[in-house]
Coordinates of C-alpha atoms and ligand atoms in Angstrom, one line a residue:
X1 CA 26.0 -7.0 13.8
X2 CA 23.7 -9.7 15.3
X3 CA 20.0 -10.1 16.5
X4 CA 19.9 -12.6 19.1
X5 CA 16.8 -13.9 21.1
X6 CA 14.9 -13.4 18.4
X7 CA 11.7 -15.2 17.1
X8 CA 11.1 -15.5 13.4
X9 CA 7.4 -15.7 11.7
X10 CA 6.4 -19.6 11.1
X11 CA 9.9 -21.1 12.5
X12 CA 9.8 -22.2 16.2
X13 CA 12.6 -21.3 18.7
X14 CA 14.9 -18.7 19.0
X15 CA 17.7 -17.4 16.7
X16 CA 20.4 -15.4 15.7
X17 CA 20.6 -13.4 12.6
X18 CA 23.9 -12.2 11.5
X19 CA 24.6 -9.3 9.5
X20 CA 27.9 -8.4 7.6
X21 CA 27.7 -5.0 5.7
X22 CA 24.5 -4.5 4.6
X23 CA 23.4 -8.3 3.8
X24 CA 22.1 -11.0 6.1
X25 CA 25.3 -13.6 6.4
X26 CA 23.7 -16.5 8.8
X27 CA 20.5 -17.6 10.4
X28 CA 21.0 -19.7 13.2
X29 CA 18.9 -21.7 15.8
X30 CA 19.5 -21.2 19.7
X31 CA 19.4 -24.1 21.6
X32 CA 18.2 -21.8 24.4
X33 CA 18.1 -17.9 25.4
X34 CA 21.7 -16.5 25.4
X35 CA 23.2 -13.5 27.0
X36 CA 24.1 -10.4 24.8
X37 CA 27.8 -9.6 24.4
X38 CA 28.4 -5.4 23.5
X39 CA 26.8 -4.6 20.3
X40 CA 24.1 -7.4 20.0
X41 CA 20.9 -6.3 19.5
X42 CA 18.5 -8.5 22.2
X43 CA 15.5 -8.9 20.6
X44 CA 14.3 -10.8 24.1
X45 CA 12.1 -13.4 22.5
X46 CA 9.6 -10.8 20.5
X47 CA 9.0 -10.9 16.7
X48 CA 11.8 -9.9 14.1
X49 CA 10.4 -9.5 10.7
X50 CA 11.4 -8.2 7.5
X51 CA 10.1 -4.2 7.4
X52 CA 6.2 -3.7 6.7
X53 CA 5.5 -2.4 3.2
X54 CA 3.7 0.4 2.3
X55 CA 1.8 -0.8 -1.3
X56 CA -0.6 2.4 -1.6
X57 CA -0.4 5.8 -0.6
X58 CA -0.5 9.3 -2.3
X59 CA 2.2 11.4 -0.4
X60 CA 2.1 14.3 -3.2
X61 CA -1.6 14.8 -1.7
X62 CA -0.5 13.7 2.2
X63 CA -1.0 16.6 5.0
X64 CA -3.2 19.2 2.7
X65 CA -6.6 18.0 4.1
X66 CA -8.9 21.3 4.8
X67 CA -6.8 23.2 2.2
X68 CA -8.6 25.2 1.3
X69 CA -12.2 23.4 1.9
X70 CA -12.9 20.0 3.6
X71 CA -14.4 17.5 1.9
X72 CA -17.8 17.7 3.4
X73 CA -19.7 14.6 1.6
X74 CA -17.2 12.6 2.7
X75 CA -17.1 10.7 -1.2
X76 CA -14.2 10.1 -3.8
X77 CA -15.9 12.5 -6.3
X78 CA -15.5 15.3 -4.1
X79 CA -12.3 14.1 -2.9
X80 CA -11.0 15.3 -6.4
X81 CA -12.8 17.8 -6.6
X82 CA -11.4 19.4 -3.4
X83 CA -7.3 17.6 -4.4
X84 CA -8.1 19.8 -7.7
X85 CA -8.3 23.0 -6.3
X86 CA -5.3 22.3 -3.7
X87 CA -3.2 20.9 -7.2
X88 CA -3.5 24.6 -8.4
X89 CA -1.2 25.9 -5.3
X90 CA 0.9 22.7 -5.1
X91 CA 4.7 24.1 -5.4
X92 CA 8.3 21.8 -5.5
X93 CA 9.1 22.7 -2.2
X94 CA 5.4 22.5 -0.5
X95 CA 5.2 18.8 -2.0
X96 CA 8.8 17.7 -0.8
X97 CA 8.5 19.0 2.8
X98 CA 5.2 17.4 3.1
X99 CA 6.0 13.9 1.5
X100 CA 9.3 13.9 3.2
X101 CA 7.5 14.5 6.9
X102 CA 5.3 11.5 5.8
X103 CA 8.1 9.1 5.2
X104 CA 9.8 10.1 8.5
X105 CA 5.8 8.7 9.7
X106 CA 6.3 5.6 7.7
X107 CA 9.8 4.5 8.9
X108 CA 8.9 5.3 12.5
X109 CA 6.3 2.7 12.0
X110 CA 9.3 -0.2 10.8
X111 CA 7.7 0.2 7.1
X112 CA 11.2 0.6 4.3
X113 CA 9.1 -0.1 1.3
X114 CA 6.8 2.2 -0.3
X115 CA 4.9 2.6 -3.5
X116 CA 3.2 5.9 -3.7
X117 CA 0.7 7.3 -6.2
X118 CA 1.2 10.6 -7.7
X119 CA -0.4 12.4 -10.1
X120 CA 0.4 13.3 -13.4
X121 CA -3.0 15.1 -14.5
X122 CA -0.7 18.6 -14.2
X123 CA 0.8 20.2 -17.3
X124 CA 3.7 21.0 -15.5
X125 CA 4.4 17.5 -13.7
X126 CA 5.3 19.2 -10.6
X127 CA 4.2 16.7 -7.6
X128 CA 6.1 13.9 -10.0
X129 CA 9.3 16.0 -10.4
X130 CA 9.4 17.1 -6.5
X131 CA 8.5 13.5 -5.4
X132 CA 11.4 11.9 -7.6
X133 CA 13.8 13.9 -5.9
X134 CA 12.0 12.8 -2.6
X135 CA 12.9 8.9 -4.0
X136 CA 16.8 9.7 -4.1
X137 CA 16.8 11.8 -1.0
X138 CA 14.5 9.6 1.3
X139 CA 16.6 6.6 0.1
X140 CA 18.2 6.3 3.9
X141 CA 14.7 5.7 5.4
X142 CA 12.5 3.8 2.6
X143 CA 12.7 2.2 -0.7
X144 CA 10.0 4.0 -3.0
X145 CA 8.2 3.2 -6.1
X146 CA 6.7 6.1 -8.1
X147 CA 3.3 5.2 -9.9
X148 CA 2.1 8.0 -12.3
X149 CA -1.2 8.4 -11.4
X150 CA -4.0 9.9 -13.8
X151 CA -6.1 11.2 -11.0
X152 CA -8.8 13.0 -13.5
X153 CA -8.1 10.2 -16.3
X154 CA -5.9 9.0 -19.2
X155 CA -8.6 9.7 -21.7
X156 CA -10.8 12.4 -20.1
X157 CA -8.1 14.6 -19.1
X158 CA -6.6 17.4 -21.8
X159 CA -3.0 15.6 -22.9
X160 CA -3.4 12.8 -20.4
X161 CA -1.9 10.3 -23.2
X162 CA 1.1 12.5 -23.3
X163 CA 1.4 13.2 -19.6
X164 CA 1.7 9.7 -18.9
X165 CA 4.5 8.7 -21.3
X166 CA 6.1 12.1 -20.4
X167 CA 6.1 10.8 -16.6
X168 CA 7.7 7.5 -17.4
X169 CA 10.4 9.4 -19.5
X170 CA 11.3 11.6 -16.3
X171 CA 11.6 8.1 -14.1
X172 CA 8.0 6.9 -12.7
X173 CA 8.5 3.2 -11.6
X174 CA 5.0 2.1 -12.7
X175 CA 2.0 2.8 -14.8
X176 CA -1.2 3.8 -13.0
X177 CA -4.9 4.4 -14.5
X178 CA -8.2 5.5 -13.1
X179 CA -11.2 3.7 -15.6
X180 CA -14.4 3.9 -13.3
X181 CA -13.1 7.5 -13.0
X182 CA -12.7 8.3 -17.2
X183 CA -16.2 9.5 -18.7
X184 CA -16.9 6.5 -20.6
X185 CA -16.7 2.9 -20.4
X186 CA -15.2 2.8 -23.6
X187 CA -12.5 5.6 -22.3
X188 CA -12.0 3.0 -19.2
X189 CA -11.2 0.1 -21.6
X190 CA -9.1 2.3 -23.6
X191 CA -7.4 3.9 -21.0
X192 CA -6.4 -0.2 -19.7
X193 CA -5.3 -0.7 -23.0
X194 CA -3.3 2.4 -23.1
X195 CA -1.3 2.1 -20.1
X196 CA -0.6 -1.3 -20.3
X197 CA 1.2 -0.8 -23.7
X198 CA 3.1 1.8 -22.1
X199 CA 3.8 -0.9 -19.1
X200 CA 4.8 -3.2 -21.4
X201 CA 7.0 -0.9 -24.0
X202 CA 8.9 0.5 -20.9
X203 CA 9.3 -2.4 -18.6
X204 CA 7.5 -0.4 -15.9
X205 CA 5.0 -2.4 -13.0
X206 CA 1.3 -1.9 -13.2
X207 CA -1.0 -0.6 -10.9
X208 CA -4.1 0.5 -11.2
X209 CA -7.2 2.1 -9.3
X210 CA -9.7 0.1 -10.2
X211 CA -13.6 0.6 -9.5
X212 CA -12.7 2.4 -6.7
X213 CA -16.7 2.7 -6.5
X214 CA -20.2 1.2 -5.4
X215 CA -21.4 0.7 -8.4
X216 CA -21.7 -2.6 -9.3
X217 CA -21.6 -2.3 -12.8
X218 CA -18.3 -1.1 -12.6
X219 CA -16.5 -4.2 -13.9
X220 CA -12.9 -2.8 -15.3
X221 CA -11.0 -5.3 -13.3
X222 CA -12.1 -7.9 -16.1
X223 CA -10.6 -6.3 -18.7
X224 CA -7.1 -4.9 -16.8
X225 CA -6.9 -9.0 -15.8
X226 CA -7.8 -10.3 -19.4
X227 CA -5.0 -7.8 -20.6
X228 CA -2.5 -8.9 -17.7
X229 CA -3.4 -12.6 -18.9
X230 CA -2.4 -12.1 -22.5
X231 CA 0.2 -10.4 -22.1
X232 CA 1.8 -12.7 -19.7
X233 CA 2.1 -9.4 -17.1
X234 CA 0.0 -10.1 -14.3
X235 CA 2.5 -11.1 -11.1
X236 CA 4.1 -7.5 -12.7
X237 CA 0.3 -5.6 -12.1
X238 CA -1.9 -4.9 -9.2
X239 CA -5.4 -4.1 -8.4
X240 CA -6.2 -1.4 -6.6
X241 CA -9.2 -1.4 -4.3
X242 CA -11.7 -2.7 -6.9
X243 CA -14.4 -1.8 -4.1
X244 CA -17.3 -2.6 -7.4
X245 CA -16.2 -5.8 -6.3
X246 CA -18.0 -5.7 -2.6
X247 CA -21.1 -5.1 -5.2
X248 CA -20.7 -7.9 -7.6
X249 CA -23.7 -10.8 -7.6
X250 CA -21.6 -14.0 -7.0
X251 CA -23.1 -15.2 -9.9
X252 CA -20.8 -12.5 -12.1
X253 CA -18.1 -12.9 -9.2
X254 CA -17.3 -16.9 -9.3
X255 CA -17.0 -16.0 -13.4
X256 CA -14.8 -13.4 -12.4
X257 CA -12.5 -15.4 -10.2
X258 CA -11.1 -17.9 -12.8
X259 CA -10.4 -15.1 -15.3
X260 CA -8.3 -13.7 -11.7
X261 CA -6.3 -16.5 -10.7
X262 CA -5.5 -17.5 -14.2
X263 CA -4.2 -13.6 -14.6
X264 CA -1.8 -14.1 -11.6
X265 CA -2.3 -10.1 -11.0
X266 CA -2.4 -9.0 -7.6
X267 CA -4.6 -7.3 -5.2
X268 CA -4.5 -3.9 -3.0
X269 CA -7.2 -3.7 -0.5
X270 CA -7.3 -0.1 1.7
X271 CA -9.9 -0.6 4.0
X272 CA -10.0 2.4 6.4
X273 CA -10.3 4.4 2.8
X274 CA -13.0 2.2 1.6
X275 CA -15.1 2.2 4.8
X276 CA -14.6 5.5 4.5
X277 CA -15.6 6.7 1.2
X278 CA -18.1 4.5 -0.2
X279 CA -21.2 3.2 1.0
X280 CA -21.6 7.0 0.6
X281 CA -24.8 6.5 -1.9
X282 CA -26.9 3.8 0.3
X283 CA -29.4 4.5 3.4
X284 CA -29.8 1.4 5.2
X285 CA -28.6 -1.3 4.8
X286 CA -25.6 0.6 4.0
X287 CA -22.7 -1.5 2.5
X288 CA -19.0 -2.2 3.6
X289 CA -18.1 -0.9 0.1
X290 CA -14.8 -2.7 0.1
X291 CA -13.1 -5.5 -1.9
X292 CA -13.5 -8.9 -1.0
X293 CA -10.6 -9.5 -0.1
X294 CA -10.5 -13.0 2.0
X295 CA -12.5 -14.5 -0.5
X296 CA -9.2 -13.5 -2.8
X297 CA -7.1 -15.0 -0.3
X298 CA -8.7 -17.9 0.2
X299 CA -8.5 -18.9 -3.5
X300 CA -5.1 -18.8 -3.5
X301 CA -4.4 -14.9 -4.9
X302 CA -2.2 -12.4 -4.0
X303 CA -3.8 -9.2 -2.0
X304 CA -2.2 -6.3 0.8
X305 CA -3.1 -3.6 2.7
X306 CA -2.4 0.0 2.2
X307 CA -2.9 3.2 4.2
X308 CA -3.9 5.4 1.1
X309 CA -4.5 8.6 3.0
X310 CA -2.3 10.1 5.6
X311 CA -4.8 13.8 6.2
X312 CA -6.0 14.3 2.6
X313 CA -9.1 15.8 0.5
X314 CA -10.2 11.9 1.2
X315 CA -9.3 10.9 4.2
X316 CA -8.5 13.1 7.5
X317 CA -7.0 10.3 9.8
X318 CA -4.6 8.6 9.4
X319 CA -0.6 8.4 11.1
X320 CA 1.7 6.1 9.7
X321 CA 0.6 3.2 11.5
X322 CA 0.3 0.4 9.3
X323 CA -1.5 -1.9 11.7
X324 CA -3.9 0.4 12.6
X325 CA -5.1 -0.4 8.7
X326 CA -4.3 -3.9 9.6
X327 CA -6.8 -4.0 12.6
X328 CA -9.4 -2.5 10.7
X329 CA -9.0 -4.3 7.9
X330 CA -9.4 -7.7 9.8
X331 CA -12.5 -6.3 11.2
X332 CA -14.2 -5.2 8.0
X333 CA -13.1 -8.1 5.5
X334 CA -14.4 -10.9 8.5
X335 CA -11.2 -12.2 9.4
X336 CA -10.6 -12.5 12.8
X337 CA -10.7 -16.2 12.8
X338 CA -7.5 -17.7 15.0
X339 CA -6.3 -18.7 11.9
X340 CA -6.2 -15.4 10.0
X341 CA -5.3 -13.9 13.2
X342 CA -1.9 -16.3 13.6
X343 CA -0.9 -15.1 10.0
X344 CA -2.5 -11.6 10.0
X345 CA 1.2 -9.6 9.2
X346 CA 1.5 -11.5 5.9
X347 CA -1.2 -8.7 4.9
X348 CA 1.4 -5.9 5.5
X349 CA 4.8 -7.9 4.8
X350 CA 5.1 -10.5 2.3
X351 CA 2.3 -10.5 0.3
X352 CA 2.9 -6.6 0.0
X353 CA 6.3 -7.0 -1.1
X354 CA 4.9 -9.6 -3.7
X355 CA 2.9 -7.2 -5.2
X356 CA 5.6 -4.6 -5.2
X357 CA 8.0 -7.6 -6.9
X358 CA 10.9 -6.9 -4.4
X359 CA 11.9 -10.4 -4.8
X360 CA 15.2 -11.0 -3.1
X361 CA 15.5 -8.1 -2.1
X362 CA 12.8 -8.8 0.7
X363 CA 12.3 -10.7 3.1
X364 CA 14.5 -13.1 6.0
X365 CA 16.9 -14.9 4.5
X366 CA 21.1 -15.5 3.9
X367 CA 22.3 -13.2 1.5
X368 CA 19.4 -10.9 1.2
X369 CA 19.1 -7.3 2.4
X370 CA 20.0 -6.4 6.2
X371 CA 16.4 -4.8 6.4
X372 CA 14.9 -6.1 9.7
X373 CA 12.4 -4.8 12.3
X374 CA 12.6 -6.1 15.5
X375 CA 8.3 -5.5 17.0
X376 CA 7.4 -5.2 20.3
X377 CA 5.1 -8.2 20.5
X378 CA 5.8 -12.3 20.1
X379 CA 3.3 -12.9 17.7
X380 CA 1.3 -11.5 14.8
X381 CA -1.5 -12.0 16.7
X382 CA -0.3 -10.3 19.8
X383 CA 1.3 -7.6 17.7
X384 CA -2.1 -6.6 15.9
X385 CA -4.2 -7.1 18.9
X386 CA -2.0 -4.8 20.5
X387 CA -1.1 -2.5 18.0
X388 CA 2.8 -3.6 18.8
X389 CA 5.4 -0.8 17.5
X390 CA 8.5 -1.1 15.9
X391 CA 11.0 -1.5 18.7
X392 CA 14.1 -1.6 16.1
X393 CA 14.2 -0.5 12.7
X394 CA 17.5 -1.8 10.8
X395 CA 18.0 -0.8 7.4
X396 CA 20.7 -2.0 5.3
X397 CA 22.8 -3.4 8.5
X398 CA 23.0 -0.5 10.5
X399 CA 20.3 0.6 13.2
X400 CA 18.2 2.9 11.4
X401 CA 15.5 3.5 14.7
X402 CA 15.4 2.2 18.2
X403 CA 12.1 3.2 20.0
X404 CA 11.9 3.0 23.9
X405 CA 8.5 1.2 24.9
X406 CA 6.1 3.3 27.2
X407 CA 6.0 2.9 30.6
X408 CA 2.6 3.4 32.3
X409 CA 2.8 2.9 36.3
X410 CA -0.2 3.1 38.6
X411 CA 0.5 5.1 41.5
Ligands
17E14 N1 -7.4 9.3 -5.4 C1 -8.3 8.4 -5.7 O1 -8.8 8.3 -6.9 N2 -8.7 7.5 -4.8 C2 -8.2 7.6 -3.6 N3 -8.6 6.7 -2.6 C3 -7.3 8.6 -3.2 C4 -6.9 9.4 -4.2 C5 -6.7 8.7 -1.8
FE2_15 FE1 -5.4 5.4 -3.8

C-alpha cells in the first residue's frame, strides 16, 4: 500500500510512504504532486502523522455520568464520592460495553494508543478484569496500557497493598497511586514508595496522579521524582496532572525544577479536567488550577495531553476528540504563540508516545509500525485551529477508517 501527496511534520515537500504488510518499507521525496494509480491512498498535500495518543483516560468510569447522582459541586472530592456509589453496581459486561463504545470514540478520532486508568480500590477487581479482556479484544482499533489505579488510596483503602500487587499479577501494564488523595502525608510518601517497589519488582511503567489539587502544599511530585531519580526509573514514570503545581511560589518551583529534569520522569497535563475541577475552592481571583505545563516544556521535559473524562462523575463533556483538549489546552497553559502553534501536535503525538515508551513502535519511519493517520488539514497549526479530523486512519497497513469531509453549501 502507498500514501502519496502526502506532507510529513517538520520535512518540507511531498512524499510517498510505502507499506509492506504491516511495516513502513520506504519514505520517499516527490519531486512534485503525482497522480494516484488504483489502490494509492492520495493524501492531496494535507498532514500524515503517526496516530494521536491517548496518555490518560479512565474508560472503566467513561459514559456513567448522572448514575445515579450528578456531581453537583463540580470538585474531585465529590467526583469520588459520586464514582463510589456507581463502583457498587459496576458489572463485567456494563464495564466492557461502555469502554468498548469509548475506544470506537477514540479511533474515530485517528488516536491507536491508549493508556487508561482503572481502578483497583474493589475487592473483587471487576473494572480491571473486564477492561483486560477489552485490551485483547479492542486490539484491532487501539494499542492499550492498563494502569491500576488506587482511586480511594494504596494506604487508606482496606487491602489496597494487596489489591495493587494482585492487579499486576492478573496483567496491569503500570503502577498507578493517588498521594494528595491518601489521608496522610506520611500515607502519600509511603504509598510513592510502595508502588514504585512494585514498578520496579515487576518491570511495570509508572504513573501516577499526582496533586491532582489546589493546594499548594501539596508537594508529592518531589518525592515520586526523588524516587524515579534514584532508581534510575524516571523516562519509565509519569506525572499526572500535578495541578499543586499551578499553586507553587516560584521560589519552591525553580528548586523543584532541577530535582525534575535531573529525574527525566514525564509529565501528563489534562486541561479541560483541570479547568474544570479545581479552582473549585477560590472566589475571585479564581485560579487556572492546572500544571504548568510550558514552563515544563520550555526547560527541556517531557509533558502530553490527555482527555481524562469522556461523561464521568468528573467531567460531563467530552467526545473522543483529542484536539478539542489540544485547543483548550493551548488556551489555558498560554501557548498560542506562532511558535507553539507550528509544533502544537507534538502535545498529542510524540511527546505522548514518549511518555507511554512506545519507542519504535511509534512514530514515521522505515521499518516501524504501518500506523498512520492521514488529517484533514496541512499543518498543525491549521489542523488545531480548525479542529481538522482524521481523514484516514491506517493501522497496521491496512485501512482501518476513511472519513468523508462535510460538505456545507450555501444555497
Ligand atoms: N479520578 C481522579 O482521581 N481524578 C480524575 N481526574 C479522574 C478520576 C477523572
Ligand atoms: Fe485521571
Amino acid at each position: 500500500m502507498k500514501i502519496i501527496n502526502a506532507t510529513l511534520r517538520k520535512t518540507p515537500g511531498l512524499h510517498t510512504i510505502t507499506c509492506e504488510g504491516a511495516q513502513i518499507s520506504a519514505i520517499t521525496l516527490q519531486s512534485a504532486h503525482i497522480p494516484a494509480q488504483a489502490g494509492d491512498i492520495d493524501a492531496r498535500g494535507q498532514l500524515l502523522i503517526a496516530p494521536f495518543v491517548e496518555p490518560h483516560i479512565h474508560l472503566d468510569a467513561a459514559l456513567t455520568a448522572g448514575q445515579p447522582e450528578w456531581n453537583l459541586s463540580g470538585t474531585l472530592f465529590e467526583g469520588i464520592e459520586r464514582w463510589a456509589q456507581r463502583k457498587e453496581t459496576i458489572t463485567h459486561e456494563d464495564t466492557k460495553l461502555r469502554a468498548h463504545a469509548t475506544i470506537r470514540m477514540l479511533a474515530e478520532h485517528g488516536i491507536q494508543h491508549v493508556r487508561t486508568h482503572v481502578d483497583v480500590t474493589d475487592p473483587t477487581l471487576a473494572a480491571l478484569r473486564a477492561i483486560i479482556e477489552v485490551r485483547d479484544e479492542a486490539r484491532h482499533l487501539i494499542d492499550l496500557q492498563i494502569v491500576a489505579f488506587p482511586q480511594e488510596g494504596i494506604e487508606s483503602y482496606a487491602g489496597g497493598r494487596e489489591l495493587m500487587t494482585l492487579a499486576v499479577e492478573l496483567g496491569a501494564d503500570v503502577v498507578g497511586g493517588i498521594p494528595h488523595f491518601e489521608n496522610t502525608r506520611e500515607q502519600g510518601v509511603s504509598s510513592i514508595k510502595f508502588l514504585m517497589d512494585l514498578a520496579e519488582r515487576t518491570g511495570c511503567l509508572v504513573d501516577v496522579h499526582c496533586d491532582e489539587t489546589d493546594d499548594p502544599h501539596s508537594r508529592f511530585l518531589e518525592v515520586l521524582a526523588e524516587e524515579a531519580r534514584v532508581r534510575g526509573m524516571g523516562s519509565r514514570v509519569t506525572a499526572s496532572h500535578t495541578t499543586a503545581m499551578g499553586s507553587y511560589d516560584n521560589a519552591y518551583c525553580s528548586k523543584l525544577f532541577r530535582l525534575l529534569k535531573a529525574s527525566k520522569i514525564n509529565f501528563v497535563s489534562c486541561p479541560t479536567e483541570s479547568i474544570h475541577l479545581q479552582g473549585r475552592f477560590d472566589t475571585f481571583p479564581k485560579r487556572r488550577g492546572v500544571t504548568r505545563v510550558a514552563e515544563i516544556d520550555r526547560a527541556g521535559m517531557n509533558v502530553c495531553f490527555g482527555q481524562d473524562s469522556i461523561k464521568d462523575p468528573w467531567y460531563p463533556l467530552g467526545n473522543g476528540n483529542i484536539l478539542r483538549v489540544l485547543d483548550a489546552g493551548l488556551h489555558i497553559c498560554h501557548m498560542m504563540g506562532f511558535e507553539d502553534l507550528a509544533r502544537s501536535l507534538d502535545l498529542v503525538t510524540d511527546n505522548s508516545a514518549r511518555t507511554l515508551n512506545l519507542g519504535e513502535g511509534y512514530g514515521i519511519a522505515v521499518g516501524r509500525p504501518a500506523n498512520l493517520v492521514v488529517l484533514d488539514a496541512e499543518s498543525d497549526y491549521e489542523a488545531v485551529r480548525r479542529q481538522a479530523k482524521a481523514r484516514v486512519s491506517i493501522r497496521a497497513g491496512k485501512v482501518l477508517m476513511t472519513r468523508v469531509p462535510e460538505q456545507v453549501e450555501f444555497s
